[in-house]
PDB file of C-alpha atoms in Angstrom:
ATOM      1  CA  MET A   1     -85.492   1.897 141.734  1.00 48.00           C
ATOM      2  CA  LYS A   2     -85.151   2.082 138.024  1.00 61.00           C
ATOM      3  CA  LYS A   3     -85.784  -1.040 136.118  1.00 62.00           C
ATOM      4  CA  TYR A   4     -83.145  -2.390 133.737  1.00 65.00           C
ATOM      5  CA  ASN A   5     -84.018  -4.938 131.041  1.00 66.00           C
ATOM      6  CA  PHE A   6     -81.523  -7.350 129.548  1.00 67.00           C
ATOM      7  CA  THR A   7     -81.114  -6.615 125.804  1.00 72.00           C
ATOM      8  CA  ASP A   8     -79.197  -8.807 123.454  1.00 75.00           C
ATOM      9  CA  PRO A   9     -75.805  -7.133 123.235  1.00 79.00           C
ATOM     10  CA  THR A  10     -74.998  -8.710 119.785  1.00 85.00           C
ATOM     11  CA  LYS A  11     -76.757  -6.276 117.502  1.00 87.00           C
ATOM     12  CA  PRO A  12     -75.711  -2.879 119.026  1.00 88.00           C
ATOM     13  CA  ALA A  13     -72.131  -4.214 119.518  1.00 92.00           C
ATOM     14  CA  LYS A  14     -71.809  -5.426 115.968  1.00 92.00           C
ATOM     15  CA  PHE A  15     -73.362  -2.268 114.530  1.00 93.00           C
ATOM     16  CA  LEU A  16     -70.846  -0.159 116.515  1.00 94.00           C
ATOM     17  CA  ILE A  17     -68.019  -2.343 115.321  1.00 95.00           C
ATOM     18  CA  PHE A  18     -69.195  -1.882 111.712  1.00 96.00           C
ATOM     19  CA  VAL A  19     -69.303   1.988 112.142  1.00 95.00           C
ATOM     20  CA  ASN A  20     -65.871   1.896 113.700  1.00 96.00           C
ATOM     21  CA  TYR A  21     -64.408   0.023 110.704  1.00 97.00           C
ATOM     22  CA  ALA A  22     -66.037   2.694 108.474  1.00 96.00           C
ATOM     23  CA  PHE A  23     -64.523   5.398 110.715  1.00 96.00           C
ATOM     24  CA  ILE A  24     -61.052   3.799 110.262  1.00 97.00           C
ATOM     25  CA  VAL A  25     -61.527   4.044 106.597  1.00 96.00           C
ATOM     26  CA  SER A  26     -62.425   7.679 106.845  1.00 95.00           C
ATOM     27  CA  LEU A  27     -59.222   8.273 108.960  1.00 96.00           C
ATOM     28  CA  ILE A  28     -57.154   6.629 106.401  1.00 96.00           C
ATOM     29  CA  LEU A  29     -58.666   8.799 103.680  1.00 95.00           C
ATOM     30  CA  SER A  30     -57.975  11.895 105.790  1.00 94.00           C
ATOM     31  CA  SER A  31     -54.399  10.810 106.297  1.00 95.00           C
ATOM     32  CA  LEU A  32     -53.966  10.370 102.562  1.00 95.00           C
ATOM     33  CA  ALA A  33     -55.456  13.817 101.908  1.00 94.00           C
ATOM     34  CA  CYS A  34     -53.051  15.224 104.571  1.00 94.00           C
ATOM     35  CA  ILE A  35     -50.081  13.505 102.938  1.00 94.00           C
ATOM     36  CA  ASN A  36     -51.134  14.856  99.515  1.00 93.00           C
ATOM     37  CA  GLU A  37     -51.357  18.318 100.813  1.00 92.00           C
ATOM     38  CA  THR A  38     -47.905  18.040 102.448  1.00 92.00           C
ATOM     39  CA  ILE A  39     -46.446  16.873  99.110  1.00 91.00           C
ATOM     40  CA  PHE A  40     -48.119  19.902  97.453  1.00 88.00           C
ATOM     41  CA  TYR A  41     -46.574  22.329  99.950  1.00 88.00           C
ATOM     42  CA  ASN A  42     -43.173  20.711  99.630  1.00 89.00           C
ATOM     43  CA  SER A  43     -43.387  20.941  95.835  1.00 86.00           C
ATOM     44  CA  VAL A  44     -44.183  24.742  96.079  1.00 83.00           C
ATOM     45  CA  LEU A  45     -41.436  25.249  98.589  1.00 83.00           C
ATOM     46  CA  ASN A  46     -38.782  23.388  96.527  1.00 82.00           C
ATOM     47  CA  GLY A  47     -39.772  24.974  93.295  1.00 77.00           C
ATOM     48  CA  ILE A  48     -40.935  21.795  91.661  1.00 78.00           C
ATOM     49  CA  LEU A  49     -44.207  23.482  90.636  1.00 73.00           C
ATOM     50  CA  SER A  50     -42.856  26.441  88.786  1.00 71.00           C
ATOM     51  CA  SER A  51     -45.782  27.707  86.684  1.00 77.00           C
ATOM     52  CA  GLU A  52     -48.878  29.306  88.232  1.00 81.00           C
ATOM     53  CA  GLU A  53     -51.064  26.923  86.230  1.00 81.00           C
ATOM     54  CA  GLU A  54     -49.453  23.871  87.792  1.00 81.00           C
ATOM     55  CA  ILE A  55     -49.694  25.415  91.329  1.00 82.00           C
ATOM     56  CA  MET A  56     -53.410  26.235  90.881  1.00 85.00           C
ATOM     57  CA  ALA A  57     -54.212  22.789  89.462  1.00 85.00           C
ATOM     58  CA  ASP A  58     -52.535  21.032  92.326  1.00 84.00           C
ATOM     59  CA  ALA A  59     -54.021  23.353  94.850  1.00 85.00           C
ATOM     60  CA  CYS A  60     -57.515  22.731  93.518  1.00 90.00           C
ATOM     61  CA  PHE A  61     -57.009  18.898  93.606  1.00 89.00           C
ATOM     62  CA  SER A  62     -55.547  19.054  97.171  1.00 88.00           C
ATOM     63  CA  ASP A  63     -58.488  21.216  98.367  1.00 90.00           C
ATOM     64  CA  LEU A  64     -60.991  18.872  96.741  1.00 92.00           C
ATOM     65  CA  LEU A  65     -59.427  15.821  98.356  1.00 92.00           C
ATOM     66  CA  THR A  66     -59.370  17.487 101.641  1.00 90.00           C
ATOM     67  CA  THR A  67     -62.981  18.568 101.415  1.00 93.00           C
ATOM     68  CA  ILE A  68     -64.164  15.064 100.460  1.00 94.00           C
ATOM     69  CA  SER A  69     -62.143  13.374 103.168  1.00 92.00           C
ATOM     70  CA  ASN A  70     -63.345  15.873 105.840  1.00 91.00           C
ATOM     71  CA  SER A  71     -67.014  15.477 104.701  1.00 94.00           C
ATOM     72  CA  ILE A  72     -66.772  11.650 105.001  1.00 94.00           C
ATOM     73  CA  TYR A  73     -64.965  11.999 108.326  1.00 93.00           C
ATOM     74  CA  ILE A  74     -67.725  14.248 109.856  1.00 93.00           C
ATOM     75  CA  PHE A  75     -70.465  12.128 108.294  1.00 94.00           C
ATOM     76  CA  ILE A  76     -69.182   9.016 110.115  1.00 94.00           C
ATOM     77  CA  TYR A  77     -67.757  10.580 113.258  1.00 92.00           C
ATOM     78  CA  ILE A  78     -70.953  12.220 114.590  1.00 91.00           C
ATOM     79  CA  PRO A  79     -73.145   9.063 114.237  1.00 91.00           C
ATOM     80  CA  SER A  80     -70.304   6.932 115.797  1.00 92.00           C
ATOM     81  CA  ILE A  81     -70.359   9.029 118.941  1.00 92.00           C
ATOM     82  CA  ILE A  82     -74.155   8.504 119.294  1.00 92.00           C
ATOM     83  CA  ILE A  83     -73.986   4.835 118.560  1.00 92.00           C
ATOM     84  CA  PHE A  84     -71.113   4.427 121.054  1.00 93.00           C
ATOM     85  CA  TYR A  85     -73.078   6.068 123.849  1.00 91.00           C
ATOM     86  CA  VAL A  86     -76.169   3.920 123.084  1.00 89.00           C
ATOM     87  CA  TRP A  87     -74.071   0.784 123.099  1.00 91.00           C
ATOM     88  CA  GLN A  88     -72.235   1.761 126.354  1.00 90.00           C
ATOM     89  CA  TYR A  89     -75.625   2.485 128.077  1.00 88.00           C
ATOM     90  CA  ARG A  90     -77.133  -0.810 127.066  1.00 87.00           C
ATOM     91  CA  ALA A  91     -73.977  -2.749 128.071  1.00 86.00           C
ATOM     92  CA  ALA A  92     -74.018  -1.043 131.482  1.00 85.00           C
ATOM     93  CA  ALA A  93     -77.830  -1.663 131.876  1.00 84.00           C
ATOM     94  CA  ASN A  94     -77.146  -5.368 131.093  1.00 81.00           C
ATOM     95  CA  ALA A  95     -74.644  -5.602 133.898  1.00 77.00           C
ATOM     96  CA  GLN A  96     -77.110  -3.911 136.254  1.00 75.00           C
ATOM     97  CA  TYR A  97     -79.837  -6.297 135.145  1.00 71.00           C
ATOM     98  CA  MET A  98     -77.724  -9.288 135.972  1.00 66.00           C
ATOM     99  CA  GLY A  99     -77.303  -7.982 139.489  1.00 62.00           C
ATOM    100  CA  ILE A 100     -73.667  -7.191 139.216  1.00 59.00           C
ATOM    101  CA  PRO A 101     -72.730  -4.215 141.495  1.00 56.00           C
ATOM    102  CA  TYR A 102     -70.220  -3.455 138.732  1.00 52.00           C
ATOM    103  CA  ILE A 103     -69.625   0.230 138.889  1.00 59.00           C
ATOM    104  CA  ASP A 104     -69.744   3.360 140.996  1.00 65.00           C
ATOM    105  CA  GLN A 105     -72.161   5.088 138.611  1.00 64.00           C
ATOM    106  CA  LYS A 106     -75.460   4.451 136.928  1.00 72.00           C
ATOM    107  CA  PRO A 107     -75.526   3.562 133.195  1.00 74.00           C
ATOM    108  CA  HIS A 108     -76.548   7.113 132.066  1.00 73.00           C
ATOM    109  CA  TRP A 109     -73.336   8.457 133.624  1.00 71.00           C
ATOM    110  CA  GLY A 110     -71.518   6.815 130.739  1.00 72.00           C
ATOM    111  CA  PHE A 111     -72.552   9.922 128.656  1.00 77.00           C
ATOM    112  CA  TRP A 112     -71.940  12.707 131.223  1.00 78.00           C
ATOM    113  CA  ASN A 113     -68.505  11.371 132.018  1.00 79.00           C
ATOM    114  CA  TYR A 114     -67.258  12.694 128.615  1.00 82.00           C
ATOM    115  CA  ILE A 115     -68.750  16.165 129.082  1.00 84.00           C
ATOM    116  CA  ILE A 116     -67.805  17.387 132.533  1.00 84.00           C
ATOM    117  CA  PRO A 117     -64.455  19.150 132.500  1.00 83.00           C
ATOM    118  CA  PHE A 118     -61.565  17.479 134.216  1.00 84.00           C
ATOM    119  CA  TRP A 119     -63.896  14.683 135.257  1.00 82.00           C
ATOM    120  CA  SER A 120     -63.750  13.561 131.665  1.00 83.00           C
ATOM    121  CA  LEU A 121     -59.947  12.966 131.896  1.00 88.00           C
ATOM    122  CA  TYR A 122     -60.454   9.840 134.020  1.00 88.00           C
ATOM    123  CA  LYS A 123     -64.070   8.786 134.631  1.00 87.00           C
ATOM    124  CA  PRO A 124     -64.703   7.366 131.149  1.00 90.00           C
ATOM    125  CA  TYR A 125     -61.646   5.167 131.548  1.00 90.00           C
ATOM    126  CA  LYS A 126     -62.820   4.033 135.007  1.00 87.00           C
ATOM    127  CA  PHE A 127     -66.303   3.382 133.656  1.00 86.00           C
ATOM    128  CA  MET A 128     -65.104   1.179 130.907  1.00 89.00           C
ATOM    129  CA  LYS A 129     -62.581  -0.579 133.051  1.00 88.00           C
ATOM    130  CA  GLN A 130     -65.302  -1.592 135.528  1.00 83.00           C
ATOM    131  CA  LEU A 131     -67.688  -2.550 132.837  1.00 84.00           C
ATOM    132  CA  TRP A 132     -65.093  -4.916 131.375  1.00 86.00           C
ATOM    133  CA  ASN A 133     -63.798  -6.295 134.692  1.00 82.00           C
ATOM    134  CA  CYS A 134     -67.193  -7.031 136.296  1.00 77.00           C
ATOM    135  CA  THR A 135     -68.254  -9.552 133.779  1.00 72.00           C
ATOM    136  CA  GLU A 136     -64.769 -10.959 133.407  1.00 68.00           C
ATOM    137  CA  HIS A 137     -64.423 -11.612 137.121  1.00 63.00           C
ATOM    138  CA  PHE A 138     -67.947 -12.900 137.370  1.00 59.00           C
ATOM    139  CA  ASN A 139     -67.396 -15.472 134.636  1.00 58.00           C
ATOM    140  CA  ASN A 140     -64.204 -16.709 136.176  1.00 58.00           C
ATOM    141  CA  THR A 141     -64.946 -16.697 139.946  1.00 52.00           C
ATOM    142  CA  LYS A 142     -68.634 -15.977 140.484  1.00 48.00           C
ATOM    143  CA  SER A 143     -67.475 -13.565 143.149  1.00 51.00           C
ATOM    144  CA  TYR A 144     -67.462  -9.791 143.545  1.00 50.00           C
ATOM    145  CA  SER A 145     -65.116  -9.639 146.422  1.00 53.00           C
ATOM    146  CA  SER A 146     -62.213  -8.063 144.675  1.00 58.00           C
ATOM    147  CA  TRP A 147     -63.032  -7.270 141.097  1.00 63.00           C
ATOM    148  CA  LYS A 148     -62.924  -3.444 141.587  1.00 65.00           C
ATOM    149  CA  ASP A 149     -59.255  -3.804 142.470  1.00 67.00           C
ATOM    150  CA  LEU A 150     -58.352  -5.561 139.277  1.00 75.00           C
ATOM    151  CA  PRO A 151     -56.189  -3.497 136.745  1.00 80.00           C
ATOM    152  CA  ALA A 152     -57.615  -2.486 133.412  1.00 85.00           C
ATOM    153  CA  PRO A 153     -56.803  -4.750 130.496  1.00 89.00           C
ATOM    154  CA  LEU A 154     -54.195  -3.553 128.033  1.00 93.00           C
ATOM    155  CA  CYS A 155     -56.765  -2.774 125.318  1.00 94.00           C
ATOM    156  CA  ILE A 156     -58.640  -0.314 127.599  1.00 94.00           C
ATOM    157  CA  LYS A 157     -55.365   1.389 128.592  1.00 95.00           C
ATOM    158  CA  ILE A 158     -54.385   1.758 124.895  1.00 96.00           C
ATOM    159  CA  TRP A 159     -57.855   2.956 124.041  1.00 96.00           C
ATOM    160  CA  TRP A 160     -57.917   5.669 126.610  1.00 95.00           C
ATOM    161  CA  GLY A 161     -54.343   6.701 126.223  1.00 96.00           C
ATOM    162  CA  THR A 162     -54.552   7.110 122.447  1.00 97.00           C
ATOM    163  CA  PHE A 163     -57.975   8.881 122.762  1.00 95.00           C
ATOM    164  CA  LEU A 164     -56.452  11.530 125.100  1.00 95.00           C
ATOM    165  CA  ILE A 165     -53.319  11.951 122.908  1.00 96.00           C
ATOM    166  CA  SER A 166     -55.259  12.251 119.665  1.00 95.00           C
ATOM    167  CA  ASN A 167     -57.690  14.864 121.167  1.00 93.00           C
ATOM    168  CA  PHE A 168     -54.661  16.769 122.586  1.00 94.00           C
ATOM    169  CA  LEU A 169     -52.961  16.839 119.219  1.00 94.00           C
ATOM    170  CA  ASN A 170     -56.153  17.831 117.446  1.00 92.00           C
ATOM    171  CA  ARG A 171     -56.675  20.827 119.780  1.00 92.00           C
ATOM    172  CA  ILE A 172     -53.076  22.072 119.202  1.00 93.00           C
ATOM    173  CA  SER A 173     -53.450  21.632 115.432  1.00 91.00           C
ATOM    174  CA  GLN A 174     -56.802  23.544 115.302  1.00 89.00           C
ATOM    175  CA  ARG A 175     -55.598  26.383 117.392  1.00 90.00           C
ATOM    176  CA  TRP A 176     -52.335  26.600 115.425  1.00 89.00           C
ATOM    177  CA  GLU A 177     -54.118  26.660 112.090  1.00 87.00           C
ATOM    178  CA  MET A 178     -56.574  29.356 113.300  1.00 86.00           C
ATOM    179  CA  ARG A 179     -53.698  31.597 114.240  1.00 87.00           C
ATOM    180  CA  LEU A 180     -51.954  30.993 110.867  1.00 84.00           C
ATOM    181  CA  ASP A 181     -55.171  31.852 108.930  1.00 79.00           C
ATOM    182  CA  LYS A 182     -55.147  35.206 110.481  1.00 80.00           C
ATOM    183  CA  ASN A 183     -51.656  35.760 109.199  1.00 77.00           C
ATOM    184  CA  LEU A 184     -51.522  36.176 105.379  1.00 72.00           C
ATOM    185  CA  ASP A 185     -47.681  35.963 105.480  1.00 77.00           C
ATOM    186  CA  ALA A 186     -47.549  32.666 107.394  1.00 77.00           C
ATOM    187  CA  PRO A 187     -44.784  30.464 106.049  1.00 85.00           C
ATOM    188  CA  ILE A 188     -45.604  27.243 104.206  1.00 85.00           C
ATOM    189  CA  GLU A 189     -43.337  25.384 106.631  1.00 89.00           C
ATOM    190  CA  SER A 190     -45.872  26.066 109.381  1.00 88.00           C
ATOM    191  CA  TYR A 191     -48.696  24.470 107.394  1.00 88.00           C
ATOM    192  CA  ILE A 192     -46.415  21.409 106.758  1.00 90.00           C
ATOM    193  CA  SER A 193     -45.770  21.134 110.510  1.00 91.00           C
ATOM    194  CA  ILE A 194     -49.568  21.214 111.094  1.00 92.00           C
ATOM    195  CA  ASN A 195     -50.069  18.387 108.640  1.00 93.00           C
ATOM    196  CA  HIS A 196     -47.419  16.308 110.378  1.00 93.00           C
ATOM    197  CA  LEU A 197     -49.199  16.929 113.657  1.00 94.00           C
ATOM    198  CA  ASP A 198     -52.504  15.880 112.035  1.00 94.00           C
ATOM    199  CA  LEU A 199     -50.962  12.675 110.781  1.00 95.00           C
ATOM    200  CA  PHE A 200     -49.780  11.821 114.252  1.00 95.00           C
ATOM    201  CA  GLY A 201     -53.298  12.524 115.590  1.00 95.00           C
ATOM    202  CA  PHE A 202     -54.945  10.283 112.911  1.00 95.00           C
ATOM    203  CA  THR A 203     -52.512   7.521 113.645  1.00 96.00           C
ATOM    204  CA  PHE A 204     -53.272   7.519 117.386  1.00 97.00           C
ATOM    205  CA  LEU A 205     -57.010   7.774 116.620  1.00 96.00           C
ATOM    206  CA  ILE A 206     -56.859   4.760 114.349  1.00 97.00           C
ATOM    207  CA  VAL A 207     -55.136   2.826 117.175  1.00 97.00           C
ATOM    208  CA  CYS A 208     -57.822   4.099 119.545  1.00 96.00           C
ATOM    209  CA  THR A 209     -60.600   2.916 117.226  1.00 97.00           C
ATOM    210  CA  ILE A 210     -59.079  -0.523 116.747  1.00 97.00           C
ATOM    211  CA  SER A 211     -58.807  -0.833 120.557  1.00 97.00           C
ATOM    212  CA  GLU A 212     -62.440   0.229 120.931  1.00 96.00           C
ATOM    213  CA  ILE A 213     -63.462  -2.594 118.553  1.00 96.00           C
ATOM    214  CA  ILE A 214     -61.580  -5.098 120.674  1.00 95.00           C
ATOM    215  CA  ILE A 215     -63.216  -3.696 123.822  1.00 95.00           C
ATOM    216  CA  VAL A 216     -66.757  -3.764 122.394  1.00 95.00           C
ATOM    217  CA  ARG A 217     -66.339  -7.285 121.096  1.00 93.00           C
ATOM    218  CA  GLY A 218     -64.885  -8.488 124.335  1.00 91.00           C
ATOM    219  CA  ILE A 219     -67.673  -6.982 126.513  1.00 89.00           C
ATOM    220  CA  MET A 220     -70.299  -8.365 124.125  1.00 89.00           C
ATOM    221  CA  ASN A 221     -68.895 -11.954 124.397  1.00 87.00           C
ATOM    222  CA  ARG A 222     -68.347 -11.699 128.168  1.00 82.00           C
ATOM    223  CA  GLN A 223     -71.932 -10.519 128.776  1.00 81.00           C
ATOM    224  CA  ILE A 224     -73.373 -13.282 126.700  1.00 81.00           C
ATOM    225  CA  GLU A 225     -71.248 -15.819 128.550  1.00 78.00           C
ATOM    226  CA  CYS A 226     -72.067 -14.246 131.904  1.00 72.00           C
ATOM    227  CA  PHE A 227     -75.791 -14.501 131.276  1.00 68.00           C
ATOM    228  CA  LYS A 228     -75.542 -18.086 129.966  1.00 72.00           C
ATOM    229  CA  ASN A 229     -73.595 -19.064 133.076  1.00 65.00           C
ATOM    230  CA  ALA A 230     -76.137 -17.481 135.357  1.00 60.00           C
ATOM    231  CA  ASN A 231     -79.316 -18.701 133.535  1.00 61.00           C
ATOM    232  CA  ASN A 232     -78.096 -21.556 131.380  1.00 58.00           C
ATOM    233  CA  SER A 233     -79.913 -20.110 128.350  1.00 45.00           C
ATOM    234  CA  GLN A 234     -79.445 -17.689 125.422  1.00 46.00           C
ATOM    235  CA  PRO A 235     -80.489 -14.109 126.154  1.00 45.00           C
ATOM    236  CA  ASP A 236     -84.156 -13.661 125.455  1.00 44.00           C
ATOM    237  CA  VAL A 237     -85.444 -10.079 125.581  1.00 39.00           C
ATOM    238  CA  ASN A 238     -89.139 -11.159 125.743  1.00 38.00           C
ATOM    239  CA  VAL A 239     -88.530 -13.420 128.726  1.00 35.00           C
ATOM    240  CA  LEU A 240     -86.282 -11.031 130.575  1.00 37.00           C
ATOM    241  CA  SER A 241     -88.285  -7.864 130.197  1.00 36.00           C
ATOM    242  CA  GLU A 242     -90.067  -8.339 133.499  1.00 35.00           C
ATOM    243  CA  ASN A 243     -86.858  -8.751 135.652  1.00 37.00           C
ATOM    244  CA  THR A 244     -85.528  -5.937 137.672  1.00 34.00           C
ATOM    245  CA  ILE A 245     -82.712  -5.011 139.956  1.00 35.00           C
ATOM    246  CA  ASN A 246     -83.288  -4.980 143.699  1.00 32.00           C
TER     247      ASN A 246
END
């Protein structure tokens, strides 16, 4: 039987929350770049930019802004994924440590749930729902008799729904843009439509990230409260390191 140590959930949770705030800033910058590019396309389409010099100057500025915003987005997005998986594993291991038969899967499945096709459409949602509900129910009733039947809180429903929608819109946008790039005679209106699609995707992703912040903070507070109720003490990693799950 694998041993799970209780680790103070405060530091990884707060670090993930900080990264998520930075990610929201990057999404806002990407949205602004997308809006600026749309304004440029409309200006060309409506003849507001008449001279070639004006068009080239605005095009260079739009490309520069897009490049900067995309670089910041990627720079924050990739680490945020890794940090999220680390936080989720630790939160799940903490629940296992406290003896909560909280979920149908082991902590490491929190990562694989996002990778396996079709499985990834529902299992991450179920994993997070049970991770939230197990500590919430334990704090309130000290009973495990029916917590698996509890519905997910609104923040988790919003988080997963907006995550799926934003990914769906992003896939459509990428494939559409790839087809347009192969067509040198593609109309400007098509690129404007892609930008509108991207803006919707960014909006849903911002809502998703805000919901994730609420979830992370909620699970962190509930785990601390759960441990204090069970042990009447603050989490102490040095003292707890020898405990295991039976």
